[in-house]
mmCIF file of C-alpha atoms in Angstrom:
data_model
loop_
_atom_site.group_PDB
_atom_site.id
_atom_site.type_symbol
_atom_site.label_atom_id
_atom_site.label_comp_id
_atom_site.label_asym_id
_atom_site.label_seq_id
_atom_site.Cartn_x
_atom_site.Cartn_y
_atom_site.Cartn_z
ATOM 1 C CA MET A 214 120.860 164.753 80.342
ATOM 2 C CA LYS A 215 122.413 167.655 82.268
ATOM 3 C CA LYS A 216 119.208 168.097 84.288
ATOM 4 C CA THR A 217 119.169 164.376 85.121
ATOM 5 C CA LEU A 218 122.793 164.468 86.290
ATOM 6 C CA MET A 219 122.116 167.604 88.357
ATOM 7 C CA ALA A 220 119.084 165.969 89.989
ATOM 8 C CA GLY A 221 121.137 162.849 90.741
ATOM 9 C CA ALA A 222 123.922 164.887 92.318
ATOM 10 C CA LEU A 223 121.509 166.857 94.495
ATOM 11 C CA LEU A 224 119.756 163.637 95.482
ATOM 12 C CA ALA A 225 123.042 162.069 96.561
ATOM 13 C CA ALA A 226 123.901 165.193 98.541
ATOM 14 C CA LEU A 227 120.587 165.065 100.376
ATOM 15 C CA VAL A 228 121.029 161.379 101.209
ATOM 16 C CA SER A 229 124.480 162.137 102.638
ATOM 17 C CA PHE A 230 123.085 165.082 104.598
ATOM 18 C CA GLY A 231 120.316 162.870 105.973
ATOM 19 C CA ALA A 232 122.813 160.261 107.096
ATOM 20 C CA LEU A 233 124.886 162.919 108.867
ATOM 21 C CA ALA A 234 121.771 164.282 110.546
ATOM 22 C CA ASP A 235 120.865 160.808 111.817
ATOM 23 C CA ASP A 236 124.352 160.337 113.268
ATOM 24 C CA ALA A 237 124.455 163.776 114.847
ATOM 25 C CA ALA A 238 121.125 163.741 116.652
ATOM 26 C CA PRO A 239 118.450 161.307 117.801
ATOM 27 C CA SER A 240 115.369 160.905 115.684
ATOM 28 C CA ASN A 241 112.777 163.653 116.026
ATOM 29 C CA PRO A 242 109.213 162.721 116.930
ATOM 30 C CA PRO A 243 106.416 163.943 114.647
ATOM 31 C CA ALA A 244 105.476 167.600 115.001
ATOM 32 C CA SER A 245 101.974 166.592 116.036
ATOM 33 C CA ASN A 246 99.888 163.462 116.336
ATOM 34 C CA PRO A 247 97.226 163.381 113.580
ATOM 35 C CA ALA A 248 95.080 161.118 115.725
ATOM 36 C CA ASP A 249 94.585 164.021 118.146
ATOM 37 C CA ASN A 250 92.890 166.245 115.532
ATOM 38 C CA GLY A 251 90.767 163.923 113.420
ATOM 39 C CA GLY A 252 93.655 162.628 111.335
ATOM 40 C CA TRP A 253 94.619 166.000 109.852
ATOM 41 C CA SER A 254 98.195 166.882 108.892
ATOM 42 C CA GLY A 255 99.742 169.354 106.477
ATOM 43 C CA SER A 256 102.875 170.817 104.962
ATOM 44 C CA GLY A 257 104.006 173.918 103.104
ATOM 45 C CA GLU A 258 106.953 174.363 100.723
ATOM 46 C CA PHE A 259 108.668 177.515 99.510
ATOM 47 C CA GLY A 260 111.623 178.183 97.246
ATOM 48 C CA PHE A 261 113.074 181.433 95.867
ATOM 49 C CA ALA A 262 116.146 182.325 93.817
ATOM 50 C CA SER A 263 117.304 185.505 92.092
ATOM 51 C CA SER A 264 120.391 186.704 90.246
ATOM 52 C CA TYR A 265 121.459 190.157 89.056
ATOM 53 C CA GLY A 266 124.515 191.393 87.204
ATOM 54 C CA ASN A 267 125.500 190.101 83.793
ATOM 55 C CA SER A 268 122.168 188.260 83.715
ATOM 56 C CA ARG A 269 118.927 188.666 85.631
ATOM 57 C CA SER A 270 116.435 186.040 86.797
ATOM 58 C CA GLU A 271 113.828 185.593 89.508
ATOM 59 C CA ASN A 272 112.209 182.279 90.393
ATOM 60 C CA ILE A 273 109.618 181.439 93.034
ATOM 61 C CA ASN A 274 107.608 178.288 93.733
ATOM 62 C CA ALA A 275 105.317 177.312 96.600
ATOM 63 C CA LYS A 276 103.114 174.401 97.608
ATOM 64 C CA LEU A 277 100.517 173.830 100.320
ATOM 65 C CA GLY A 278 99.067 170.424 101.143
ATOM 66 C CA LEU A 279 96.479 169.199 103.664
ATOM 67 C CA ASN A 280 95.744 165.546 104.355
ATOM 68 C CA GLN A 281 93.260 163.694 106.526
ATOM 69 C CA GLU A 282 93.126 159.981 107.215
ATOM 70 C CA ASN A 283 91.125 158.249 109.915
ATOM 71 C CA ASP A 284 88.838 155.235 110.188
ATOM 72 C CA MET A 285 86.263 156.823 107.852
ATOM 73 C CA TRP A 286 88.027 159.311 105.537
ATOM 74 C CA LYS A 287 91.117 159.578 103.320
ATOM 75 C CA ASN A 288 91.191 163.168 102.004
ATOM 76 C CA ASN A 289 93.751 165.353 100.258
ATOM 77 C CA PHE A 290 93.806 169.062 99.310
ATOM 78 C CA PHE A 291 96.638 170.893 97.531
ATOM 79 C CA LEU A 292 97.637 174.223 95.999
ATOM 80 C CA THR A 293 100.852 174.870 94.032
ATOM 81 C CA GLY A 294 102.279 177.889 92.237
ATOM 82 C CA LEU A 295 105.250 178.664 90.000
ATOM 83 C CA ARG A 296 106.425 182.018 88.635
ATOM 84 C CA SER A 297 109.695 182.882 86.909
ATOM 85 C CA LYS A 298 111.241 185.897 85.180
ATOM 86 C CA ALA A 299 114.419 186.051 83.106
ATOM 87 C CA ASP A 300 116.278 188.241 80.628
ATOM 88 C CA VAL A 301 114.813 187.813 77.150
ATOM 89 C CA LYS A 302 116.235 189.424 74.018
ATOM 90 C CA VAL A 303 113.654 191.790 72.487
ATOM 91 C CA VAL A 304 113.906 193.467 69.083
ATOM 92 C CA ASP A 305 112.285 196.923 68.932
ATOM 93 C CA ALA A 306 110.760 198.697 65.915
ATOM 94 C CA ASN A 307 114.180 200.056 64.902
ATOM 95 C CA GLY A 308 115.762 196.604 64.881
ATOM 96 C CA ASN A 309 117.761 197.126 68.066
ATOM 97 C CA THR A 310 118.144 194.151 70.411
ATOM 98 C CA THR A 311 117.847 194.692 74.167
ATOM 99 C CA ASP A 312 117.558 192.448 77.230
ATOM 100 C CA GLN A 313 114.231 192.750 79.013
ATOM 101 C CA LEU A 314 113.149 191.064 82.265
ATOM 102 C CA THR A 315 110.135 189.061 81.088
ATOM 103 C CA THR A 316 107.852 186.476 82.689
ATOM 104 C CA THR A 317 108.854 183.022 81.429
ATOM 105 C CA ALA A 318 106.706 180.801 83.671
ATOM 106 C CA ASN A 319 103.376 181.399 85.377
ATOM 107 C CA ARG A 320 101.407 178.389 86.598
ATOM 108 C CA TYR A 321 99.127 177.420 89.465
ATOM 109 C CA ASP A 322 97.425 174.140 90.222
ATOM 110 C CA LEU A 323 94.807 173.267 92.843
ATOM 111 C CA GLY A 324 92.780 170.199 93.585
ATOM 112 C CA ALA A 325 91.141 167.924 96.109
ATOM 113 C CA SER A 326 90.205 164.297 96.610
ATOM 114 C CA VAL A 327 87.675 163.014 99.129
ATOM 115 C CA GLY A 328 87.739 159.308 99.933
ATOM 116 C CA PHE A 329 85.147 157.407 101.978
ATOM 117 C CA LYS A 330 86.578 154.208 103.432
ATOM 118 C CA LEU A 331 84.761 150.938 102.862
ATOM 119 C CA ASP A 332 87.246 149.090 105.083
ATOM 120 C CA PRO A 333 90.766 149.806 106.409
ATOM 121 C CA ARG A 334 92.283 149.348 102.923
ATOM 122 C CA SER A 335 89.680 150.250 100.256
ATOM 123 C CA TYR A 336 87.722 153.459 99.669
ATOM 124 C CA ILE A 337 85.532 155.306 97.154
ATOM 125 C CA VAL A 338 87.171 158.547 96.009
ATOM 126 C CA THR A 339 85.929 161.686 94.249
ATOM 127 C CA ALA A 340 88.705 163.886 92.854
ATOM 128 C CA THR A 341 88.887 167.246 91.097
ATOM 129 C CA ARG A 342 91.798 169.293 89.736
ATOM 130 C CA TYR A 343 92.218 172.660 87.990
ATOM 131 C CA GLU A 344 95.394 173.988 86.397
ATOM 132 C CA HIS A 345 96.240 177.287 84.694
ATOM 133 C CA ASP A 346 99.508 177.638 82.753
ATOM 134 C CA ASP A 347 100.353 180.678 80.610
ATOM 135 C CA PHE A 348 103.266 178.860 78.939
ATOM 136 C CA GLY A 349 102.107 175.230 78.828
ATOM 137 C CA ALA A 350 100.510 172.965 76.240
ATOM 138 C CA ASN A 351 97.082 173.966 77.598
ATOM 139 C CA LEU A 352 96.121 177.397 78.934
ATOM 140 C CA TRP A 353 93.866 175.672 81.463
ATOM 141 C CA GLN A 354 92.493 172.217 82.198
ATOM 142 C CA SER A 355 90.017 170.857 84.721
ATOM 143 C CA ILE A 356 88.852 167.359 85.605
ATOM 144 C CA ILE A 357 86.397 165.687 87.947
ATOM 145 C CA SER A 358 86.349 161.928 88.517
ATOM 146 C CA VAL A 359 84.935 159.161 90.707
ATOM 147 C CA GLY A 360 86.854 155.993 91.386
ATOM 148 C CA TYR A 361 88.061 153.248 93.662
ATOM 149 C CA GLY A 362 91.115 153.481 95.900
ATOM 150 C CA TYR A 363 93.128 150.750 97.571
ATOM 151 C CA ILE A 364 95.932 150.931 100.165
ATOM 152 C CA ALA A 365 98.123 148.027 99.091
ATOM 153 C CA LEU A 366 100.821 148.471 101.739
ATOM 154 C CA LYS A 367 101.077 150.472 104.926
ATOM 155 C CA THR A 368 103.788 150.060 107.563
ATOM 156 C CA GLU A 369 105.770 152.445 109.756
ATOM 157 C CA SER A 370 108.267 153.048 106.927
ATOM 158 C CA THR A 371 106.353 152.303 103.699
ATOM 159 C CA GLU A 372 103.010 153.191 102.143
ATOM 160 C CA LEU A 373 101.671 152.305 98.686
ATOM 161 C CA SER A 374 98.195 153.231 97.416
ATOM 162 C CA PHE A 375 96.325 153.190 94.085
ATOM 163 C CA GLU A 376 93.296 155.060 92.708
ATOM 164 C CA ALA A 377 91.474 154.488 89.401
ATOM 165 C CA GLY A 378 88.185 155.509 87.849
ATOM 166 C CA PRO A 379 86.386 157.373 85.055
ATOM 167 C CA GLY A 380 86.230 161.142 84.790
ATOM 168 C CA TYR A 381 85.314 164.113 82.613
ATOM 169 C CA LYS A 382 87.879 166.671 81.459
ATOM 170 C CA ARG A 383 87.690 170.130 79.851
ATOM 171 C CA TYR A 384 90.699 172.073 78.617
ATOM 172 C CA ARG A 385 91.680 174.929 76.308
ATOM 173 C CA PRO A 386 94.798 174.385 74.192
ATOM 174 C CA ALA A 387 97.419 177.135 74.138
ATOM 175 C CA ASP A 388 96.930 179.948 71.632
ATOM 176 C CA LEU A 389 98.288 179.321 68.157
ATOM 177 C CA THR A 390 100.619 181.892 66.567
ATOM 178 C CA GLN A 391 99.995 182.598 62.877
ATOM 179 C CA THR A 392 102.201 184.810 60.674
ATOM 180 C CA VAL A 393 100.706 186.544 57.631
ATOM 181 C CA ASN A 394 102.792 188.961 55.551
ATOM 182 C CA GLY A 395 105.334 189.248 58.331
ATOM 183 C CA THR A 396 102.720 190.045 61.003
ATOM 184 C CA SER A 397 102.205 187.552 63.842
ATOM 185 C CA THR A 398 98.823 187.135 65.497
ATOM 186 C CA ARG A 399 97.660 184.855 68.303
ATOM 187 C CA VAL A 400 94.615 182.715 67.552
ATOM 188 C CA GLN A 401 92.525 181.499 70.489
ATOM 189 C CA GLN A 402 91.718 177.789 70.393
ATOM 190 C CA ASP A 403 88.353 176.197 71.113
ATOM 191 C CA ILE A 404 87.635 174.505 74.435
ATOM 192 C CA GLN A 405 87.922 170.719 74.270
ATOM 193 C CA SER A 406 86.125 168.167 76.428
ATOM 194 C CA GLU A 407 86.259 164.384 76.699
ATOM 195 C CA ALA A 408 85.768 161.386 78.950
ATOM 196 C CA VAL A 409 89.017 160.226 80.541
ATOM 197 C CA GLY A 410 90.368 157.519 82.764
ATOM 198 C CA ARG A 411 92.115 158.768 85.902
ATOM 199 C CA GLY A 412 94.792 156.827 87.742
ATOM 200 C CA LEU A 413 96.955 157.715 90.742
ATOM 201 C CA VAL A 414 99.854 155.827 92.328
ATOM 202 C CA ASN A 415 101.344 157.187 95.552
ATOM 203 C CA TYR A 416 104.418 155.674 97.186
ATOM 204 C CA LYS A 417 106.101 156.798 100.410
ATOM 205 C CA TYR A 418 109.228 155.349 101.961
ATOM 206 C CA ARG A 419 111.203 156.468 105.016
ATOM 207 C CA LEU A 420 114.857 155.736 104.296
ATOM 208 C CA THR A 421 116.095 156.800 107.753
ATOM 209 C CA ASP A 422 114.616 158.474 110.815
ATOM 210 C CA ASN A 423 115.235 161.895 109.231
ATOM 211 C CA THR A 424 115.018 161.135 105.491
ATOM 212 C CA ALA A 425 111.841 160.361 103.531
ATOM 213 C CA LEU A 426 111.119 159.688 99.850
ATOM 214 C CA GLU A 427 107.754 160.143 98.104
ATOM 215 C CA ASN A 428 106.701 159.530 94.492
ATOM 216 C CA THR A 429 103.282 160.316 92.979
ATOM 217 C CA LEU A 430 102.211 159.343 89.459
ATOM 218 C CA LEU A 431 99.021 160.918 88.007
ATOM 219 C CA ILE A 432 97.406 159.715 84.763
ATOM 220 C CA GLU A 433 94.504 161.425 82.961
ATOM 221 C CA ALA A 434 94.071 159.600 79.648
ATOM 222 C CA GLY A 435 91.434 160.313 77.007
ATOM 223 C CA SER A 436 91.059 159.718 73.266
ATOM 224 C CA GLN A 437 92.177 163.272 72.368
ATOM 225 C CA ASN A 438 94.873 163.961 74.962
ATOM 226 C CA LYS A 439 96.825 161.899 77.443
ATOM 227 C CA TYR A 440 98.290 163.728 80.441
ATOM 228 C CA TYR A 441 100.919 162.214 82.726
ATOM 229 C CA GLN A 442 102.546 163.858 85.736
ATOM 230 C CA ASN A 443 105.163 162.350 88.023
ATOM 231 C CA ASP A 444 106.428 164.061 91.187
ATOM 232 C CA ILE A 445 109.325 162.617 93.154
ATOM 233 C CA GLY A 446 110.712 164.277 96.255
ATOM 234 C CA MET A 447 113.184 163.597 99.036
ATOM 235 C CA SER A 448 113.091 165.503 102.315
ATOM 236 C CA VAL A 449 115.648 165.663 105.132
ATOM 237 C CA SER A 450 114.418 166.838 108.540
ATOM 238 C CA MET A 451 116.397 169.526 110.351
ATOM 239 C CA THR A 452 113.975 169.973 113.280
ATOM 240 C CA ARG A 453 110.626 168.546 114.302
ATOM 241 C CA LYS A 454 108.848 170.807 111.802
ATOM 242 C CA MET A 455 111.463 172.047 109.315
ATOM 243 C CA ALA A 456 113.075 170.102 106.484
ATOM 244 C CA LEU A 457 114.956 170.546 103.224
ATOM 245 C CA LYS A 458 113.262 169.016 100.185
ATOM 246 C CA LEU A 459 114.514 168.221 96.696
ATOM 247 C CA GLY A 460 111.758 167.731 94.130
ATOM 248 C CA TYR A 461 111.660 166.743 90.459
ATOM 249 C CA GLN A 462 108.486 166.966 88.378
ATOM 250 C CA VAL A 463 107.807 165.669 84.864
ATOM 251 C CA ARG A 464 104.618 166.645 82.978
ATOM 252 C CA TYR A 465 103.600 165.245 79.579
ATOM 253 C CA ASN A 466 100.781 166.092 77.144
ATOM 254 C CA SER A 467 100.327 163.885 74.073
ATOM 255 C CA ASP A 468 98.420 166.514 72.066
ATOM 256 C CA VAL A 469 100.152 169.915 71.751
ATOM 257 C CA GLN A 470 100.194 172.860 69.357
ATOM 258 C CA GLN A 471 102.903 173.381 66.753
ATOM 259 C CA ASP A 472 106.228 174.532 68.250
ATOM 260 C CA THR A 473 105.075 173.419 71.749
ATOM 261 C CA LYS A 474 106.982 170.661 73.535
ATOM 262 C CA HIS A 475 105.203 167.593 74.872
ATOM 263 C CA THR A 476 107.235 167.426 78.109
ATOM 264 C CA ASP A 477 107.891 169.988 80.867
ATOM 265 C CA THR A 478 110.248 169.366 83.802
ATOM 266 C CA LEU A 479 110.787 171.246 87.051
ATOM 267 C CA LEU A 480 113.609 170.815 89.579
ATOM 268 C CA THR A 481 113.142 172.489 92.974
ATOM 269 C CA THR A 482 115.052 172.778 96.246
ATOM 270 C CA ASN A 483 112.665 174.055 98.908
ATOM 271 C CA LEU A 484 112.267 174.691 102.588
ATOM 272 C CA LEU A 485 109.504 172.425 103.960
ATOM 273 C CA TYR A 486 107.381 173.160 107.027
ATOM 274 C CA ASN A 487 105.194 170.444 108.576
ATOM 275 C CA PHE A 488 102.158 171.272 110.691
#
């Protein structure tokens, strides 16, 4: 509940900032015209925070995305990373408790989708994704799929597209911790594989000349595990290429190990660079 309220407050602040930016300056033209380079465009995000004193923490996240859309192709490539350290209480062999700066999050995710257009609205798409997460429900997971995509709506301010199709997924569940006679050991789990259905919904909306909202819902559903990921973000342009972006991500796995939560959330405030 606190995270939801915090996200709502930051969202309201960004909307207000975007409105002030629109009043203070005329709208900025795009940094470049994708039509001049085969329909290619891209963006990079970066966020960092650290605190030292009574408590210590370090957090870093980054994202790189490349997109291409022209009369023949609708392609997307992405790479994301997250790493965090924080003070964790550790008990030594003598029973003494100390604070130790320990890695608490380490995840990277990369993928691509290549779409061949059948007409201005529909296309055949092949997609692949790989994710590694040291602290998630699965240590790693990978998927490849083939499907059909459709651009339901596309105007100057709004875009809505869908993708759906069958795929094949392999993943290794997180290690299981077993305690015998007071001694804990980590047991490696077997690799799982299954046929899945992949779905993607992408929505973009430009609220003002300087403020844009985007929401992406990814579904990878099989008989053993169902994975859902939703990313919502709002960006406010400061210059032709630079913007501030607030993002909120929710990830859900239906099948998890004991003492592992089904849902992970991530709230970010990043500097965005368009190219």
